[in-house]
PDB file of C-alpha atoms in Angstrom:
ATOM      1  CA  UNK A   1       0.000   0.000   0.000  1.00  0.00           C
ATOM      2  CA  UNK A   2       1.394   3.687  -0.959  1.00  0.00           C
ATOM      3  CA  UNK A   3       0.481   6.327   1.026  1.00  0.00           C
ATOM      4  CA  UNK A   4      -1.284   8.183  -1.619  1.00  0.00           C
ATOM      5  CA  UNK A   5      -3.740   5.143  -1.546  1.00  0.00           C
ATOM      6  CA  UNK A   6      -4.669   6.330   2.364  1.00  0.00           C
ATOM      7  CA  UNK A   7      -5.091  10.127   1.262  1.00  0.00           C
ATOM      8  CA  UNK A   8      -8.487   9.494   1.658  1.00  0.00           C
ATOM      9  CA  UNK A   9      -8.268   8.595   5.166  1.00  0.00           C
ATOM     10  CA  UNK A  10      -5.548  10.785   5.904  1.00  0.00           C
ATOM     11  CA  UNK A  11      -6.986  13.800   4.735  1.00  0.00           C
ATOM     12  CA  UNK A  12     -10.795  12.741   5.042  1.00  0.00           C
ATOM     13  CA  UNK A  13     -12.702  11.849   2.147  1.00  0.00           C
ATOM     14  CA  UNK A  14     -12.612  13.611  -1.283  1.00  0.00           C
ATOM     15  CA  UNK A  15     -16.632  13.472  -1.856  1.00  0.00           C
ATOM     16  CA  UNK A  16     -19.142  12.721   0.916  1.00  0.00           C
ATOM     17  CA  UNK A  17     -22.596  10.565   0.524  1.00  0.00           C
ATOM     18  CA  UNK A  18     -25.857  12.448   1.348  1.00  0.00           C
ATOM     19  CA  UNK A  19     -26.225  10.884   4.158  1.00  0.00           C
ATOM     20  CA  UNK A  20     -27.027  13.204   7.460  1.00  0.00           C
ATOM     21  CA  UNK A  21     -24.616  13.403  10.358  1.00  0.00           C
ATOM     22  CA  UNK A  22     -25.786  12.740  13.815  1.00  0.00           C
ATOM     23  CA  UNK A  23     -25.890  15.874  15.925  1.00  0.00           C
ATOM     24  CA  UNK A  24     -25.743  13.354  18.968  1.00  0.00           C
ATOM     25  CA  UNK A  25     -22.652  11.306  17.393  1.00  0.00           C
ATOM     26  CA  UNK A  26     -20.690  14.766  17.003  1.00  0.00           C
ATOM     27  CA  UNK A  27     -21.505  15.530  20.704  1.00  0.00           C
ATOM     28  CA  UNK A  28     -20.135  12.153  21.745  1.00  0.00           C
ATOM     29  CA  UNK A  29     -17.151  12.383  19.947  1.00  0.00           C
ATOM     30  CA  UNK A  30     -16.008  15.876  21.331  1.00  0.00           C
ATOM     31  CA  UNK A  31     -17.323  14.495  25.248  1.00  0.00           C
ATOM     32  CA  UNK A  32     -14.084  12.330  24.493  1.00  0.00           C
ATOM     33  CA  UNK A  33     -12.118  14.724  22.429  1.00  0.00           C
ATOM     34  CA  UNK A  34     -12.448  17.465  24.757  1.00  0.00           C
ATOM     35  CA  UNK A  35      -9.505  15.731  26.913  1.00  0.00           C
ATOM     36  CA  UNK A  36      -6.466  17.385  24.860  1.00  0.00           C
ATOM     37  CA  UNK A  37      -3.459  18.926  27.275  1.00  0.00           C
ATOM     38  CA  UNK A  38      -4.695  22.419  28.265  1.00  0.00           C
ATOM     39  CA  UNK A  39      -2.282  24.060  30.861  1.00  0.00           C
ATOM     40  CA  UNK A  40      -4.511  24.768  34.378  1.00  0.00           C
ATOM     41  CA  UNK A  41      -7.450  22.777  32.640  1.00  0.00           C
ATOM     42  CA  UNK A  42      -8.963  26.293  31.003  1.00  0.00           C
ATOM     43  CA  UNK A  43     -11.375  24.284  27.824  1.00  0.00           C
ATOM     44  CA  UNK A  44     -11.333  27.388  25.832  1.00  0.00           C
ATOM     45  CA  UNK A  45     -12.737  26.275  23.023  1.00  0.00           C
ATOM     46  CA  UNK A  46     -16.491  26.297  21.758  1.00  0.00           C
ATOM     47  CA  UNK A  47     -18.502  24.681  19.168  1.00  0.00           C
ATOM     48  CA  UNK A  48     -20.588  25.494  16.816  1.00  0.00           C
ATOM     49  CA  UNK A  49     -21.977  22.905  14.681  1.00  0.00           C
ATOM     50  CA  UNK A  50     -24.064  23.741  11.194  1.00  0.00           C
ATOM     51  CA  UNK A  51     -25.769  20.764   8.721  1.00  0.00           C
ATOM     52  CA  UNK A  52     -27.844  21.489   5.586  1.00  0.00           C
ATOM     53  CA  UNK A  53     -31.326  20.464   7.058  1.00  0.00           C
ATOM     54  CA  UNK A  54     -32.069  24.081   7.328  1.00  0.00           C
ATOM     55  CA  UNK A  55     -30.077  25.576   4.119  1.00  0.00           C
ATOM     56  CA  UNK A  56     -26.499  25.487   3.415  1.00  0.00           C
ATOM     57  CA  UNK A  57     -25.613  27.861   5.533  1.00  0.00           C
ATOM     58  CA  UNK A  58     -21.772  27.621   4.178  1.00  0.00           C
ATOM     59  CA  UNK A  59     -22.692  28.514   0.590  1.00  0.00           C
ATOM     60  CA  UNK A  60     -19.662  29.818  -1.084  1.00  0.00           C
ATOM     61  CA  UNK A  61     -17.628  29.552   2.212  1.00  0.00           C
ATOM     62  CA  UNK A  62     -16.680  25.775   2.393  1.00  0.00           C
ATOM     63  CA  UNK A  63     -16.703  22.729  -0.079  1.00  0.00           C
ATOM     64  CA  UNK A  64     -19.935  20.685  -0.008  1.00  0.00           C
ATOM     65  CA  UNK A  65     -20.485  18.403   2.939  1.00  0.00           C
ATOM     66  CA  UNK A  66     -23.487  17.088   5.055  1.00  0.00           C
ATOM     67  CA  UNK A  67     -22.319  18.841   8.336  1.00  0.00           C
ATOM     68  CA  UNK A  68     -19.464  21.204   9.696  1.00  0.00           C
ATOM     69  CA  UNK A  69     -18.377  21.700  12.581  1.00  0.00           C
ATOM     70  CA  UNK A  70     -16.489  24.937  13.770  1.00  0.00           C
ATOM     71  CA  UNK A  71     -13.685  25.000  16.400  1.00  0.00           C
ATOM     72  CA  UNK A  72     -13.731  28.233  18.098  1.00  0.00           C
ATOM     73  CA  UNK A  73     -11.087  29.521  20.768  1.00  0.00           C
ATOM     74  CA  UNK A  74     -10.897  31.909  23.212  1.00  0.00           C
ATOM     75  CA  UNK A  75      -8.333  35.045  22.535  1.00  0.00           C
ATOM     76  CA  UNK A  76      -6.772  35.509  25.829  1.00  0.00           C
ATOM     77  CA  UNK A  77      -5.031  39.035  26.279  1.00  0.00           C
ATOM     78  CA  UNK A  78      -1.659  37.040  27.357  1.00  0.00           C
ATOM     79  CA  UNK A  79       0.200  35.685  24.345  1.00  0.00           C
ATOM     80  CA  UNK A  80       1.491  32.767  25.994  1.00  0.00           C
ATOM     81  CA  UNK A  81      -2.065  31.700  27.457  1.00  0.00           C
ATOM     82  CA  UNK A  82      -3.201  32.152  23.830  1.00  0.00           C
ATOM     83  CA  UNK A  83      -1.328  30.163  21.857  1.00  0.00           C
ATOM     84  CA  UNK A  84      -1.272  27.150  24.867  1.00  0.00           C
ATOM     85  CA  UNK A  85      -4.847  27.494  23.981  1.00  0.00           C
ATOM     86  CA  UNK A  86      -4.465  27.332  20.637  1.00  0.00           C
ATOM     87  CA  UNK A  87      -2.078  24.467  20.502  1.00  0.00           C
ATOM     88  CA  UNK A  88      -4.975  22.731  23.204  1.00  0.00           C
ATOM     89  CA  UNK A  89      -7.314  23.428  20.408  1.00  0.00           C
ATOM     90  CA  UNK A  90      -5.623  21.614  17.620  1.00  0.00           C
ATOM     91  CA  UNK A  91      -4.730  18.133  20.324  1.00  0.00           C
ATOM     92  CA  UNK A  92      -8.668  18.496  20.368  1.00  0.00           C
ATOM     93  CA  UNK A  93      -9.079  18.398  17.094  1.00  0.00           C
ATOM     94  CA  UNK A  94      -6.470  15.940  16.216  1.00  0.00           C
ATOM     95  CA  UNK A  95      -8.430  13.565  18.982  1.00  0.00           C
ATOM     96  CA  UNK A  96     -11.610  14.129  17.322  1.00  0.00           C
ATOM     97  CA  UNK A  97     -10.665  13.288  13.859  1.00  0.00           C
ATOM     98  CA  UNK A  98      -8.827   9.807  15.272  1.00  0.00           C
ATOM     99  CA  UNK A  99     -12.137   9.339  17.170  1.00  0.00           C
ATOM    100  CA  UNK A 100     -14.844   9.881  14.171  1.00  0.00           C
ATOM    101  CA  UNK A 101     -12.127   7.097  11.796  1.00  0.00           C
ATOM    102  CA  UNK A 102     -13.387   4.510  14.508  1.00  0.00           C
ATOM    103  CA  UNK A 103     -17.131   5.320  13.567  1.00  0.00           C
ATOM    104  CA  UNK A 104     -16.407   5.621  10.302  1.00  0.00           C
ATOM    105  CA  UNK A 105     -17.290   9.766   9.701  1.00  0.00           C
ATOM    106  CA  UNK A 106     -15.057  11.747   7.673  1.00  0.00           C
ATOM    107  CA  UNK A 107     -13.504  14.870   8.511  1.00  0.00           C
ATOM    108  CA  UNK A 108     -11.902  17.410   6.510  1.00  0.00           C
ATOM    109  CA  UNK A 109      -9.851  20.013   8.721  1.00  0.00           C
ATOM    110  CA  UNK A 110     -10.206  23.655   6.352  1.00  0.00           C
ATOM    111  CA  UNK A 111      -8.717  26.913   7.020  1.00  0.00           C
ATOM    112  CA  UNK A 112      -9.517  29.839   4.574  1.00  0.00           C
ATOM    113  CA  UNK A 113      -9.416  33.562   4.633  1.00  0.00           C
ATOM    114  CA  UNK A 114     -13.115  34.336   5.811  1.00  0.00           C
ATOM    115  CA  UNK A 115     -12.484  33.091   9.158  1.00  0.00           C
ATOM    116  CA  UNK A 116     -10.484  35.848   9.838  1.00  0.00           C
ATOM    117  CA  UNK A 117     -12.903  38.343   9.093  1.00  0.00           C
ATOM    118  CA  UNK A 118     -14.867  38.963  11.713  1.00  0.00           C
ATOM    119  CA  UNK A 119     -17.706  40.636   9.742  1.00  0.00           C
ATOM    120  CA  UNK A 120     -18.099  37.724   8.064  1.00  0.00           C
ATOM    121  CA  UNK A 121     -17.507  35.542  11.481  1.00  0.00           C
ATOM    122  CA  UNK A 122     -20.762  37.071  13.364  1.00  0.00           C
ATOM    123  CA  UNK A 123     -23.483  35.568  11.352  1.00  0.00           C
ATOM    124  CA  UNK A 124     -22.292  32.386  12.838  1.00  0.00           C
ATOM    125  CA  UNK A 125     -22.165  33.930  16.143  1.00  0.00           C
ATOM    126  CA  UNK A 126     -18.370  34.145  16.582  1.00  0.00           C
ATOM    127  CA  UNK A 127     -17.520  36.034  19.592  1.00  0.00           C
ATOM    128  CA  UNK A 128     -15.242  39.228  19.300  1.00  0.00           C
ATOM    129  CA  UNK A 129     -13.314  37.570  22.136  1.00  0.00           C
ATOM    130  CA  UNK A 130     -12.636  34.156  20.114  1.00  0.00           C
ATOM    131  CA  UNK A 131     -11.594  33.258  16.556  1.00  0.00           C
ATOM    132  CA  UNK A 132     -12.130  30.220  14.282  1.00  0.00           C
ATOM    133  CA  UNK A 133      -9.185  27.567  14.764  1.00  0.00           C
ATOM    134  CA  UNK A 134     -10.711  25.721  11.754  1.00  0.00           C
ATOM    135  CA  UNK A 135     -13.928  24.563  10.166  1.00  0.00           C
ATOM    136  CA  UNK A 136     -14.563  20.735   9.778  1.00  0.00           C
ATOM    137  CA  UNK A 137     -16.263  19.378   6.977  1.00  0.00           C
ATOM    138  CA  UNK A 138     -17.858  16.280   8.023  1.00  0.00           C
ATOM    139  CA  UNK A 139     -19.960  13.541   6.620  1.00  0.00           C
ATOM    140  CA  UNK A 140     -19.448   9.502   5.462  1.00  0.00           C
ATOM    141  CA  UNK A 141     -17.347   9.006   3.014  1.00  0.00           C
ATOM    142  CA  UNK A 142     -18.144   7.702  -1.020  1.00  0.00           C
ATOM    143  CA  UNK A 143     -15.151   5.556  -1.190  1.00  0.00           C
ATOM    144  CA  UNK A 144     -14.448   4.710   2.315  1.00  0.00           C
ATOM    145  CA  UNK A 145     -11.556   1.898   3.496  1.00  0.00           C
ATOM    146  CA  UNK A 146     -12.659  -1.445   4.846  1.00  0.00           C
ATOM    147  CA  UNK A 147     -11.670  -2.507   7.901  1.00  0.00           C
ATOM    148  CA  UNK A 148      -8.109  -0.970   9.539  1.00  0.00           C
ATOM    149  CA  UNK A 149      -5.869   1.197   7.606  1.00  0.00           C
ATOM    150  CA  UNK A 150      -2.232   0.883   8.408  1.00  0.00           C
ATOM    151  CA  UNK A 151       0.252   3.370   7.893  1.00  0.00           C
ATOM    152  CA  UNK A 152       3.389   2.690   6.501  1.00  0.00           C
ATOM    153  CA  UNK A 153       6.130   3.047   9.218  1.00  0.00           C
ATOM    154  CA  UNK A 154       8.076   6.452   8.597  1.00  0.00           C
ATOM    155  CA  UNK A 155      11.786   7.342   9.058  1.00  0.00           C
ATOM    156  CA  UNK A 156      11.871   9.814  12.168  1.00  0.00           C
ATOM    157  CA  UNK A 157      14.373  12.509  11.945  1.00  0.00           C
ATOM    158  CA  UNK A 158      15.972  14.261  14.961  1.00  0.00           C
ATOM    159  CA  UNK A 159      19.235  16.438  15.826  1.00  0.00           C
ATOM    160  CA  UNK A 160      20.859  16.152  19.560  1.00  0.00           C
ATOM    161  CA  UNK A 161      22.473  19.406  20.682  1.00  0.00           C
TER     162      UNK A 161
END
């Protein structure tokens, strides 16, 4: 197996079915996800989660998928608190990607240039005190992997000083 054959997997999957996400699965999977490292145990993230039973409500904003999922964080005034939280933020979302493989949802971690606009940010009810750490596409996969992936081993490279 190459890795370009686990892209899919890797990267989440390049077209989702229209098939609706469970609003209940989502909030399961963070309940577990929420337990990334976070420095005096501050959670400073928030969720906001968006399907298409009501409208696409991410016309023109994100590719097409059944659900999203937006990561929010809290800006703390101190630098160092701030990025701690960020880095929390992405553990969190590392652990929730690794947890929706076992049930089989796909997730496609997206950054792009509207979620630093905060005009644009407000309709979704973006705080002034938080930003976006990224938007999640999710939804089941067209040409999902049967049983376990493996991952080819990978040469670790590291300096002593």
């Amino acid at each position: 197996m190459k890795l370009s054959d686990l892209e899919g997997d890797i990267d989440g999957p390049s077209e989702f079915l229209n098939r609706p996400v469970s609003q209940d699965l989502i909030l399961e999977l963070l309940n577990h996800a929420v337990w990334a490292p976070n420095d005096e145990l501050r959670e400073p993230w928030r969720f906001i989660f968006a399907d298409n039973k009501n409208g696409d409500i991410m016309q023109g904003l994100q590719e097409q998928a059944p659900a999203y999922l937006l990561v929010l964080v809290k800006e703390e005034a101190d630098q160092h608190k701030r990025e701690e939280d960020f880095a929390a933020a992405c553990c969190l979302i590392q652990n929730f990607r690794l947890l929706a493989h076992e049930q089989s949802l796909g997730v496609r971690c997206t950054l792009h240039e509207w979620m630093y606009d905060p005009s644009r940010t407000e309709m979704f009810g973006v705080l002034s005190n938080e930003r976006i750490a990224a938007v999640l596409e999710l939804g089941y996969g067209a040409n999902q992997s049967k049983g376990k992936t493996e991952f080819p081993e990978t040469d670790l490279h590291f300096e002593l000083l």
